Coordinates of C-alpha atoms in Angstrom, one line a residue:
Chain A
M1 CA 22.7 -57.7 79.9
F2 CA 20.6 -56.0 82.5
W3 CA 19.7 -57.4 85.8
H4 CA 16.3 -57.7 87.4
T5 CA 15.1 -58.6 90.8
T6 CA 12.0 -60.7 90.6
D7 CA 9.9 -57.8 91.7
E8 CA 10.9 -55.7 88.8
I9 CA 9.8 -58.5 86.5
M10 CA 6.4 -58.6 88.0
N11 CA 5.7 -55.1 88.9
S12 CA 4.0 -52.3 87.4
S13 CA 2.7 -49.4 89.5
S14 CA -1.0 -49.3 89.7
G15 CA -3.7 -47.7 91.7
R16 CA -7.0 -48.8 93.2
L17 CA -9.5 -50.2 90.7
S18 CA -13.0 -48.9 91.1
V19 CA -15.8 -50.3 89.1
T20 CA -19.4 -49.2 88.9
L21 CA -21.7 -50.5 86.2
Q22 CA -25.4 -50.0 85.5
Q23 CA -27.4 -51.5 82.8
Q24 CA -31.0 -52.7 82.1
R25 CA -30.6 -54.9 79.0
P26 CA -29.8 -57.4 77.7
V27 CA -28.8 -58.5 81.2
S28 CA -29.4 -56.1 84.1
L29 CA -26.3 -55.0 85.9
D30 CA -25.9 -53.1 89.1
V31 CA -22.2 -53.6 90.1
D32 CA -20.1 -51.6 92.5
F33 CA -16.8 -52.7 93.9
R34 CA -13.2 -51.6 94.5
C35 CA -10.0 -53.5 94.6
G36 CA -6.7 -52.1 95.8
P37 CA -3.2 -52.7 94.4
G38 CA -1.9 -56.1 95.5
E39 CA -5.4 -57.2 96.5
L40 CA -7.2 -60.2 95.0
L41 CA -11.0 -59.8 94.7
G42 CA -13.0 -62.9 94.1
L43 CA -16.1 -62.2 92.0
V44 CA -18.4 -65.0 92.9
G45 CA -21.9 -65.9 91.8
P46 CA -23.9 -68.7 90.3
S47 CA -23.6 -69.2 86.5
G48 CA -25.5 -66.6 84.6
S49 CA -25.1 -64.0 87.3
G50 CA -23.1 -61.7 85.0
K51 CA -19.5 -62.3 86.4
T52 CA -17.9 -62.6 83.0
T53 CA -19.8 -59.6 81.6
V54 CA -18.4 -57.5 84.5
L55 CA -14.9 -58.7 83.6
R56 CA -15.5 -57.9 79.9
C57 CA -16.7 -54.4 80.8
I58 CA -13.5 -53.8 82.7
A59 CA -11.4 -55.0 79.8
G60 CA -13.4 -52.9 77.3
L61 CA -14.8 -56.0 75.5
A62 CA -18.3 -55.1 76.5
R63 CA -20.0 -51.9 77.6
A64 CA -22.7 -51.2 80.2
D65 CA -25.2 -48.3 79.9
A66 CA -23.7 -46.2 82.7
G67 CA -21.0 -46.2 85.4
Q68 CA -17.3 -46.0 85.3
V69 CA -14.1 -48.0 85.4
R70 CA -11.0 -46.4 86.8
C71 CA -7.7 -47.6 88.0
G72 CA -5.7 -45.2 90.1
D73 CA -5.6 -41.9 88.1
A74 CA -6.4 -43.6 84.9
V75 CA -10.0 -43.4 83.7
L76 CA -10.6 -46.4 81.5
W77 CA -14.3 -45.9 80.9
Y78 CA -16.6 -43.1 81.9
P79 CA -19.4 -42.6 79.4
A80 CA -20.7 -39.6 81.2
D81 CA -17.5 -37.8 80.0
G82 CA -17.3 -39.7 76.8
V83 CA -14.2 -41.6 77.9
D84 CA -13.9 -45.1 76.5
L85 CA -10.4 -46.4 76.0
P86 CA -10.2 -49.2 73.5
T87 CA -9.2 -52.6 74.9
R88 CA -5.6 -52.4 73.6
R89 CA -5.0 -49.2 75.4
R90 CA -6.5 -50.2 78.7
D91 CA -3.3 -52.1 79.8
V92 CA -5.3 -54.9 81.2
G93 CA -3.9 -58.4 81.6
I94 CA -6.6 -61.1 81.1
V95 CA -6.6 -64.9 81.4
F96 CA -9.6 -66.4 79.7
Q97 CA -11.3 -69.5 80.9
N98 CA -10.1 -71.5 77.9
Y99 CA -6.8 -69.5 77.8
A100 CA -7.3 -68.4 74.2
L101 CA -3.6 -68.9 73.4
F102 CA -2.4 -68.2 69.8
E103 CA -2.3 -71.8 68.5
H104 CA 0.0 -70.9 65.6
L105 CA 2.7 -69.5 67.9
N106 CA 5.0 -71.2 70.3
A107 CA 5.0 -70.4 74.0
R108 CA 7.7 -67.7 73.7
D109 CA 6.0 -66.0 70.8
N110 CA 2.6 -66.1 72.6
I111 CA 4.3 -63.8 75.1
T112 CA 6.5 -61.7 72.8
I113 CA 3.5 -60.8 70.6
A114 CA 2.1 -58.9 73.6
L115 CA 5.1 -56.5 73.3
P116 CA 4.5 -54.7 70.1
G117 CA 7.0 -51.9 69.6
W118 CA 9.7 -53.5 71.7
S119 CA 13.0 -54.6 70.1
R120 CA 13.4 -58.3 69.4
E121 CA 16.1 -58.6 72.0
R122 CA 14.1 -57.0 74.8
R123 CA 11.0 -59.0 73.8
N124 CA 12.9 -62.3 74.0
S125 CA 14.6 -61.5 77.3
R126 CA 11.2 -60.4 78.8
A127 CA 9.6 -63.6 77.5
A128 CA 12.4 -65.7 79.1
E129 CA 12.0 -63.9 82.4
L130 CA 8.3 -64.6 82.4
L131 CA 8.6 -68.2 81.4
E132 CA 11.0 -68.7 84.2
L133 CA 8.6 -67.0 86.6
V134 CA 5.8 -69.4 85.7
N135 CA 8.1 -72.4 85.7
L136 CA 8.0 -73.1 82.0
S137 CA 11.7 -72.6 81.1
G138 CA 12.7 -75.1 78.5
L139 CA 9.2 -75.3 76.9
E140 CA 9.5 -72.0 75.0
A141 CA 9.5 -73.7 71.6
R142 CA 6.4 -75.7 72.2
R143 CA 3.1 -74.9 70.6
P144 CA 0.0 -74.7 72.8
A145 CA -1.2 -78.0 71.3
Q146 CA 1.9 -79.6 72.8
L147 CA 1.3 -78.2 76.3
S148 CA -0.9 -79.6 79.1
G149 CA -3.8 -77.7 80.5
G150 CA -1.8 -76.4 83.4
Q151 CA 1.1 -75.4 81.2
K152 CA -1.3 -73.5 78.9
Q153 CA -2.7 -71.7 81.8
R154 CA 0.8 -70.6 82.8
V155 CA 1.6 -69.4 79.3
A156 CA -1.7 -67.4 79.4
L157 CA -0.7 -65.9 82.7
A158 CA 2.8 -65.0 81.5
R159 CA 1.2 -63.4 78.4
A160 CA -1.2 -61.4 80.5
L161 CA 1.6 -60.1 82.7
A162 CA 4.0 -59.4 79.8
R163 CA 3.1 -55.8 79.4
R164 CA 3.2 -55.0 83.1
P165 CA -0.6 -54.4 83.1
R166 CA -2.2 -52.0 85.5
L167 CA -4.6 -54.8 86.6
L168 CA -5.1 -58.5 86.1
L169 CA -8.4 -60.2 85.2
L170 CA -8.8 -64.0 85.7
D171 CA -11.9 -65.6 84.3
E172 CA -12.5 -69.0 86.0
P173 CA -8.8 -69.6 85.7
F174 CA -8.9 -73.2 87.1
S175 CA -12.0 -74.6 85.5
A176 CA -10.4 -76.2 82.6
V177 CA -7.8 -78.4 84.4
D178 CA -8.1 -81.5 86.5
L179 CA -8.3 -81.5 90.3
V180 CA -4.6 -82.2 91.0
T181 CA -3.4 -79.5 88.6
R182 CA -6.0 -77.1 90.0
R183 CA -4.6 -77.5 93.5
K184 CA -1.1 -76.9 92.3
L185 CA -2.1 -73.8 90.2
R186 CA -4.0 -72.4 93.1
K187 CA -1.0 -72.6 95.3
D188 CA 1.2 -71.0 92.6
L189 CA -1.2 -68.2 92.2
A190 CA -1.4 -67.6 95.9
R191 CA 2.4 -67.4 96.0
M192 CA 2.8 -65.3 92.9
R193 CA 0.1 -62.8 93.7
K194 CA 2.0 -61.5 96.7
R195 CA 4.5 -60.1 94.4
L196 CA 1.9 -58.5 92.1
E197 CA 1.2 -54.9 93.2
I198 CA -1.8 -54.5 90.9
P199 CA -5.5 -55.2 91.6
I200 CA -6.5 -58.8 90.6
I201 CA -10.0 -59.7 89.8
M202 CA -10.8 -63.4 89.8
V203 CA -14.1 -64.6 88.5
T204 CA -15.2 -68.0 89.9
H205 CA -18.4 -69.9 90.7
D206 CA -16.3 -72.0 93.1
L207 CA -16.8 -70.5 96.6
D208 CA -14.0 -72.6 98.1
E209 CA -11.6 -71.3 95.5
A210 CA -12.6 -67.7 96.2
Y211 CA -12.4 -68.3 99.9
E212 CA -8.9 -69.7 99.7
L213 CA -7.4 -67.1 97.4
S214 CA -9.2 -63.9 97.8
D215 CA -8.7 -60.9 100.1
T216 CA -12.1 -59.8 99.4
I217 CA -15.2 -61.6 98.0
S218 CA -17.8 -59.8 96.1
I219 CA -21.1 -61.7 95.6
L220 CA -22.9 -61.1 92.3
Y221 CA -26.5 -62.3 91.8
H222 CA -28.6 -61.6 88.8
G223 CA -26.1 -58.9 87.8
K224 CA -26.3 -57.1 91.2
T225 CA -23.5 -56.8 93.7
L226 CA -25.1 -58.1 96.8
F227 CA -22.2 -58.0 99.3
T228 CA -18.5 -57.3 99.3
A229 CA -16.4 -58.3 102.3
A230 CA -13.5 -60.3 103.5
P231 CA -14.0 -64.1 103.0
N232 CA -14.5 -64.8 106.7
A233 CA -17.1 -62.1 106.9
V234 CA -18.9 -63.4 103.9
M235 CA -19.0 -66.9 105.3
R236 CA -19.8 -66.0 108.8
R237 CA -21.5 -62.6 108.7
P238 CA -23.4 -62.5 105.4
S239 CA -25.5 -59.3 105.0
T240 CA -28.8 -60.9 104.1
P241 CA -30.3 -64.4 104.1
E242 CA -30.0 -64.3 100.3
V243 CA -26.3 -63.9 100.5
A244 CA -26.1 -66.6 103.1
H245 CA -28.0 -68.9 100.8
L246 CA -25.7 -68.0 97.9
V247 CA -22.6 -68.9 99.9
G248 CA -24.2 -72.2 100.8
L249 CA -25.1 -71.5 104.4
T250 CA -28.2 -73.3 105.4
N251 CA -28.9 -72.9 109.2
I252 CA -31.0 -69.8 108.8
F253 CA -33.9 -69.2 111.2
T254 CA -36.3 -66.5 112.2
G255 CA -36.4 -65.1 115.8
E256 CA -37.1 -62.0 117.8
V257 CA -34.7 -59.8 119.7
A258 CA -35.7 -60.1 123.4
E259 CA -33.3 -57.7 125.1
H260 CA -29.8 -56.5 125.1
D261 CA -27.7 -57.4 128.2
R262 CA -24.9 -54.8 128.1
A263 CA -23.4 -56.0 131.3
R264 CA -22.7 -59.5 129.9
R265 CA -22.3 -58.1 126.4
L266 CA -25.0 -60.3 125.1
T267 CA -28.1 -59.9 123.0
L268 CA -30.9 -62.3 124.0
L269 CA -32.8 -63.8 121.1
R270 CA -36.2 -65.4 121.4
W271 CA -36.6 -68.4 119.2
R272 CA -39.5 -70.7 119.5
D273 CA -39.8 -71.5 123.2
R274 CA -36.1 -70.8 123.9
I275 CA -33.9 -67.8 124.6
L276 CA -30.6 -67.9 122.8
E277 CA -27.6 -65.9 123.8
C278 CA -25.6 -64.2 121.1
A279 CA -22.9 -61.5 120.9
L280 CA -24.2 -58.1 121.7
N281 CA -25.6 -56.5 118.6
E282 CA -27.6 -53.3 119.2
S283 CA -28.4 -52.6 115.6
Y284 CA -31.7 -54.4 116.2
R285 CA -34.3 -53.1 118.6
P286 CA -35.8 -55.4 121.3
G287 CA -39.0 -56.8 119.9
E288 CA -37.7 -56.7 116.3
T289 CA -38.0 -59.8 114.2
V290 CA -34.7 -60.9 112.7
H291 CA -33.2 -63.7 110.7
W292 CA -30.4 -65.5 112.5
L293 CA -27.7 -67.8 111.3
I294 CA -25.4 -70.3 112.8
P295 CA -22.5 -71.5 110.6
P296 CA -22.1 -75.3 110.8
N297 CA -18.6 -75.0 112.4
N298 CA -20.2 -73.1 115.4
V299 CA -22.5 -76.0 116.2
I300 CA -20.8 -78.1 118.9
L301 CA -21.9 -81.7 119.6
H302 CA -22.5 -82.6 123.2
Q303 CA -20.4 -85.6 124.2
R304 CA -22.7 -88.4 125.2
V305 CA -20.2 -90.2 127.4
R306 CA -18.5 -87.2 129.0
P307 CA -20.8 -84.1 129.4
S308 CA -18.9 -80.8 129.7
R309 CA -19.5 -77.3 131.0
G310 CA -19.9 -75.9 127.5
E311 CA -23.2 -77.6 127.2
R312 CA -24.9 -74.8 129.0
E313 CA -24.2 -72.5 126.0
N314 CA -27.4 -72.4 123.9
P315 CA -28.3 -76.0 124.2
V316 CA -30.5 -77.4 121.5
A317 CA -31.8 -81.0 121.3
G318 CA -33.0 -83.0 118.3
V319 CA -33.2 -86.3 116.5
V320 CA -30.7 -87.2 113.8
R321 CA -32.6 -87.3 110.6
D322 CA -29.8 -87.8 108.2
L323 CA -26.2 -88.8 108.4
V324 CA -23.7 -88.7 105.5
T325 CA -20.0 -89.5 105.6
L326 CA -18.0 -87.3 103.2
G327 CA -14.3 -87.8 103.4
G328 CA -13.1 -87.4 106.9
S329 CA -16.2 -85.9 108.3
V330 CA -19.9 -86.8 108.9
N331 CA -22.6 -84.3 107.9
I332 CA -25.5 -84.5 110.3
E333 CA -29.0 -83.1 109.8
L334 CA -30.9 -82.7 113.0
D335 CA -34.7 -82.4 113.4
I336 CA -34.9 -79.8 116.1
E337 CA -37.1 -80.6 119.0
S338 CA -40.2 -78.4 119.6
S339 CA -39.8 -76.6 116.3
S340 CA -42.0 -76.8 113.2
G341 CA -39.9 -79.2 111.3
E342 CA -36.8 -77.0 111.2
T343 CA -33.5 -78.7 110.8
L344 CA -29.9 -77.8 111.8
S345 CA -27.0 -79.1 109.8
F346 CA -23.4 -79.4 111.0
S347 CA -20.6 -81.9 110.7
V348 CA -18.2 -83.7 113.0
P349 CA -15.1 -85.7 112.3
V350 CA -15.7 -89.4 111.6
H351 CA -14.0 -90.5 114.8
V352 CA -16.3 -88.2 116.9
A353 CA -19.4 -89.7 115.3
E354 CA -18.1 -93.2 116.0
R355 CA -17.1 -92.5 119.6
N356 CA -20.6 -91.1 120.2
S357 CA -22.2 -93.9 118.2
L358 CA -24.3 -91.4 116.3
D359 CA -27.0 -93.0 114.1
M360 CA -30.2 -92.1 112.4
G361 CA -33.1 -91.6 114.8
E362 CA -30.8 -91.0 117.9
R363 CA -31.6 -88.1 120.2
I364 CA -28.6 -85.8 120.6
G365 CA -27.8 -82.4 122.1
V366 CA -25.7 -79.6 120.5
S367 CA -24.6 -76.2 121.6
L368 CA -24.8 -73.1 119.4
R369 CA -21.8 -70.9 120.1
A370 CA -23.0 -67.5 121.1
A371 CA -20.1 -65.8 119.3
G372 CA -21.1 -67.7 116.1
I373 CA -24.8 -66.6 115.9
H374 CA -25.2 -63.8 113.3
L375 CA -28.3 -61.6 113.1
M376 CA -29.6 -60.3 109.8
K377 CA -32.4 -57.9 109.0
Y378 CA -35.8 -59.5 108.6
D379 CA -36.8 -60.0 104.9
R380 CA -40.6 -60.4 104.7
S381 CA -40.3 -62.2 101.3
R382 CA -38.5 -65.2 102.8
Chain B
M1 CA -1.8 -84.3 17.4
T2 CA -1.8 -80.7 18.4
I3 CA -1.6 -79.4 21.9
E4 CA -2.9 -75.9 22.0
W5 CA -0.3 -74.3 24.2
Q6 CA -1.8 -70.9 23.6
A7 CA -5.2 -72.1 25.0
F8 CA -3.4 -73.7 27.8
S9 CA -1.4 -70.6 28.7
L10 CA -4.6 -68.5 28.4
S11 CA -6.3 -70.8 30.9
L12 CA -3.3 -70.5 33.3
K13 CA -3.4 -66.7 32.9
L14 CA -7.1 -66.6 33.6
A15 CA -6.8 -68.9 36.6
G16 CA -3.8 -67.0 38.0
A17 CA -5.5 -63.6 37.5
T18 CA -8.8 -64.8 39.0
T19 CA -7.0 -66.2 42.0
M20 CA -4.9 -63.0 42.6
V21 CA -7.9 -60.7 42.3
L22 CA -10.4 -62.8 44.1
L23 CA -8.2 -63.8 47.1
P24 CA -8.1 -60.4 48.9
L25 CA -11.8 -59.8 48.1
A26 CA -12.7 -63.3 49.4
V27 CA -10.7 -62.8 52.6
V28 CA -12.5 -59.6 53.3
L29 CA -15.9 -61.1 52.5
A30 CA -15.2 -64.3 54.4
R31 CA -14.0 -62.5 57.5
Y32 CA -17.0 -60.3 57.4
L33 CA -19.5 -63.2 57.0
A34 CA -17.8 -65.2 59.7
W35 CA -18.3 -62.6 62.4
T36 CA -21.2 -60.4 61.3
R37 CA -24.4 -60.4 63.3
S38 CA -26.2 -58.7 60.5
V39 CA -29.7 -60.0 59.7
L40 CA -28.7 -60.1 56.1
K41 CA -26.0 -62.7 56.8
G42 CA -28.1 -65.6 55.6
G43 CA -29.1 -63.8 52.4
M44 CA -25.4 -62.8 51.6
E45 CA -24.3 -66.4 52.2
A46 CA -27.0 -67.7 49.9
L47 CA -25.9 -65.2 47.2
V48 CA -22.3 -66.3 47.5
A49 CA -23.3 -69.9 47.2
L50 CA -25.6 -69.4 44.2
P51 CA -23.0 -70.1 41.5
L52 CA -22.6 -73.6 43.0
V53 CA -26.2 -74.6 42.1
L54 CA -26.8 -72.5 39.1
P55 CA -26.2 -74.2 35.7
P56 CA -23.1 -72.6 34.2
T57 CA -25.1 -71.8 31.1
V58 CA -27.7 -69.8 33.1
L59 CA -25.0 -67.9 35.0
G60 CA -23.2 -67.4 31.7
Y61 CA -26.3 -66.1 30.0
Y62 CA -27.0 -63.5 32.6
L63 CA -23.3 -62.4 32.7
L64 CA -23.4 -62.2 28.9
V65 CA -26.5 -60.0 28.9
S66 CA -25.1 -57.7 31.5
F67 CA -21.7 -57.5 29.8
G68 CA -23.3 -56.6 26.5
P69 CA -24.0 -53.0 25.4
Q70 CA -27.5 -53.2 26.9
G71 CA -26.2 -54.3 30.3
M72 CA -25.1 -51.7 32.9
P73 CA -21.6 -53.0 33.5
G74 CA -21.2 -53.6 29.8
S75 CA -22.2 -50.2 28.7
I76 CA -20.2 -48.4 31.4
Y77 CA -17.1 -50.5 30.4
A78 CA -17.8 -49.7 26.7
D79 CA -18.1 -45.9 27.5
V80 CA -14.8 -45.9 29.4
F81 CA -12.6 -48.2 27.4
G82 CA -14.3 -48.0 24.0
E83 CA -14.6 -51.8 23.6
T84 CA -17.1 -54.4 24.6
L85 CA -16.8 -56.4 27.8
A86 CA -18.4 -59.5 26.3
F87 CA -16.0 -61.8 24.3
S88 CA -13.0 -60.1 25.9
F89 CA -10.4 -61.4 28.4
T90 CA -11.5 -58.8 31.0
G91 CA -15.1 -59.9 30.6
L92 CA -13.9 -63.5 31.1
L93 CA -12.0 -62.5 34.2
L94 CA -15.0 -60.7 35.7
A95 CA -17.2 -63.7 35.0
S96 CA -14.6 -66.0 36.5
L97 CA -14.6 -63.9 39.7
V98 CA -18.3 -64.3 40.0
F99 CA -18.5 -68.0 39.5
N100 CA -15.6 -68.7 41.7
L101 CA -17.0 -66.7 44.6
P102 CA -18.2 -69.7 46.6
F103 CA -15.0 -71.7 46.1
A104 CA -12.8 -68.9 47.4
V105 CA -15.1 -67.6 50.2
Q106 CA -16.5 -70.7 51.8
P107 CA -13.3 -72.4 52.9
A108 CA -11.9 -69.1 54.2
Q109 CA -15.2 -68.3 56.0
R110 CA -15.1 -71.7 57.8
A111 CA -11.5 -71.0 58.8
F112 CA -12.3 -67.6 60.2
E113 CA -15.3 -69.0 62.0
S114 CA -13.1 -71.5 63.8
I115 CA -11.2 -68.8 65.5
A116 CA -12.7 -68.3 69.0
C117 CA -13.6 -64.7 69.7
E118 CA -11.6 -64.8 72.9
V119 CA -8.5 -65.3 70.7
R120 CA -9.1 -62.0 69.0
E121 CA -10.0 -60.4 72.3
S122 CA -6.7 -61.7 73.8
A123 CA -4.9 -60.0 70.9
W124 CA -6.5 -56.7 71.7
C125 CA -5.6 -57.2 75.4
C126 CA -2.0 -57.8 74.2
G127 CA -2.1 -54.3 72.8
L128 CA -2.5 -55.2 69.1
N129 CA -4.7 -53.0 67.0
A130 CA -7.2 -54.4 64.5
W131 CA -4.7 -54.5 61.6
Q132 CA -2.0 -56.2 63.7
T133 CA -4.6 -58.6 65.0
F134 CA -5.6 -59.5 61.4
W135 CA -2.0 -60.0 60.1
K136 CA -0.5 -61.6 63.2
I137 CA -3.4 -63.7 64.6
E138 CA -6.4 -64.1 62.3
L139 CA -4.7 -64.6 59.0
P140 CA -2.0 -67.1 60.2
Q141 CA -4.8 -69.1 61.9
A142 CA -7.1 -69.0 58.9
W143 CA -4.5 -69.3 56.2
M144 CA -5.2 -73.0 55.5
G145 CA -8.8 -72.1 54.6
V146 CA -7.7 -69.2 52.5
L147 CA -5.1 -71.3 50.7
S148 CA -7.7 -74.1 50.1
G149 CA -10.0 -71.5 48.6
A150 CA -7.2 -70.2 46.4
I151 CA -6.3 -73.6 45.1
L152 CA -9.9 -74.5 44.5
T153 CA -10.4 -71.3 42.6
F154 CA -7.3 -71.8 40.5
A155 CA -8.3 -75.4 39.6
H156 CA -11.9 -74.6 39.0
T157 CA -11.1 -71.8 36.7
L158 CA -8.8 -74.1 34.6
G159 CA -11.7 -76.4 34.1
E160 CA -14.7 -74.1 33.8
F161 CA -16.5 -74.5 30.5
G162 CA -20.1 -73.3 30.4
V163 CA -19.7 -69.8 31.6
V164 CA -16.5 -69.3 29.6
L165 CA -18.1 -70.4 26.4
M166 CA -21.2 -68.1 27.0
V167 CA -19.3 -65.0 28.0
G168 CA -16.0 -65.4 26.1
G169 CA -17.0 -67.2 23.0
N170 CA -14.0 -68.9 21.4
I171 CA -11.5 -66.3 20.3
P172 CA -8.0 -67.7 20.1
G173 CA -5.5 -65.9 22.3
E174 CA -8.3 -63.9 23.9
T175 CA -11.0 -66.2 25.3
R176 CA -10.2 -69.7 23.9
T177 CA -9.3 -71.6 27.1
I178 CA -8.1 -75.2 27.3
S179 CA -11.5 -76.7 28.1
I180 CA -13.0 -75.0 25.1
A181 CA -10.1 -76.2 22.9
I182 CA -10.7 -79.7 24.1
F183 CA -14.4 -79.5 23.3
D184 CA -13.5 -78.0 19.9
R185 CA -11.1 -80.9 19.2
V186 CA -13.7 -83.5 20.1
T187 CA -16.3 -82.0 17.8
A188 CA -13.7 -82.0 15.0
F189 CA -13.1 -85.7 15.7
D190 CA -9.4 -85.0 16.7
D191 CA -9.5 -87.5 19.5
R192 CA -5.8 -87.7 20.1
S193 CA -5.4 -84.0 20.7
A194 CA -8.4 -83.9 23.0
A195 CA -7.0 -86.9 24.9
A196 CA -3.6 -85.3 25.3
M197 CA -5.0 -82.0 26.5
S198 CA -7.5 -83.7 28.8
A199 CA -4.7 -85.7 30.4
I200 CA -2.7 -82.5 31.1
L201 CA -5.8 -80.9 32.6
L202 CA -6.5 -84.0 34.7
A203 CA -3.0 -84.0 36.0
F204 CA -3.2 -80.4 37.0
S205 CA -6.6 -80.8 38.7
A206 CA -5.5 -83.9 40.5
A207 CA -2.3 -82.1 41.8
A208 CA -4.4 -79.2 43.0
I209 CA -6.9 -81.3 44.9
A210 CA -4.2 -83.5 46.3
S211 CA -2.3 -80.5 47.6
I212 CA -5.4 -79.4 49.5
Y213 CA -5.8 -82.8 51.2
V214 CA -2.1 -83.0 51.9
L215 CA -2.2 -79.6 53.5
A216 CA -5.2 -80.4 55.6
H217 CA -3.7 -83.7 56.7
H218 CA -0.4 -82.0 57.6
R219 CA -2.3 -79.6 59.7
R220 CA -4.3 -82.2 61.5
N221 CA -1.1 -84.1 62.3
H222 CA 0.6 -81.0 63.4
E223 CA -2.2 -80.1 65.8
F224 CA -2.5 -83.4 67.5
Q225 CA 1.1 -84.5 67.7

């Protein structure tokens, strides 16, 4: 019997995945991203944005008009040179949304079938290793119909990894299970992926999921890659108002750069009748119109009972227009004073809302953290 | 009372041969129809279903005409083998293949259609080629449908009367099947022989149909246990 360390079980050497796809019809595609070995890229976008099509193009189940798919030294698809490896030779592990297990085979055989050409003994021992890895030891003789949603997903993952693929594709991997299972599976994936030294692409429409699990998020909209960056950057520094909108950020306003104050490392922004201070950003000229954004967690409520020094930082006053308690926090929508009906949304913990006796119609003050204000190029169409 | 074992064995031989020859053809056709995106799909399906609605005598008539020396298949066969296709076992078998097409194809097609395309795509991602995917994934998942088609074909051939009479005539040992023998006995007022042979045929058909339902039931139970 030969002995494995866990990493030998998981690993396959692989290189950086680079994907570019262009197509006009039936759906337009203009995709461009890279994903390094050991990296998890979350491919995010609303339904119908072409996420699954991109995954299918990588696996060779669909073809775009032009572009290329390569992984390390291996060229999987490059129509300009006539290269188009069939799916079975691309060495791609894939977990479909509904798992697509082979219903007529038990859990073990669902895995061993992915090892054609191996001896029975090697196949069985490989299947046993993988089932142990995904915590399914003891269930090898069960058919998919006898497994729970979460267990099926684990079998699908084990099957996808069986051949030591050069990359792993996950299509909405958690959408078919209940919330509790989903949390558990997410945690397992977060743990397991650290040992996978191959690029992992995860398609999801769930931004929280992408934010939790990804090293990089790539936003796809109408088939076009809009923005690819680290999750934090996507959520705090989106490239355009459109991206901000897609990731659910709402506090987007229009202002004008007043001046750059290099000494204090600040850019001063004219907005309505106020001047806001933000972190120095000289990519915009003084006088230039810009969009600016403040993520909700950078809006600080002024304590009504105990005012503090921090209130001097970009103070904004307004009247509470709406107040909704969601779990442990209260979402507040504020009608900003001396603006043309613009609103600011942010949330505070329930106890803070109670201590400050916040209610509809109350006038309150907030600070916009200078470091949190993000400037974006002006887009006339908005 | 006479039970015409010769007619009975001829019927079994015809049913067996039809099933054996038709099965692979039906699987290929059913699989194609299940997944094709051809604009002709509807037309092909209608053509396959036609024997279901056509009166057997009408189907039999056209087959007889085409098997005769004036018909294309008939004349080619006569040129090659030097004998006529009509009123021969081979002609009967060919006719049997045609009128059984819907019985063999439709259950198999439904079965192939029920396999999600991601299942086949998973197989390709597992490194299986088209042939391995067919043998190891598609056929095992569709085999209930294929088997139902085979049993229906077998049972239906045993009982077919109209087409067989038109194309085969009533030649003992060559084209006289059990259903024709029964008809013959009734017209000769030999009720006891007709009754005995009918009872045997009834038992056979009942067993065939029952086996399909038992299989289907077994499968349902198996899936939801």
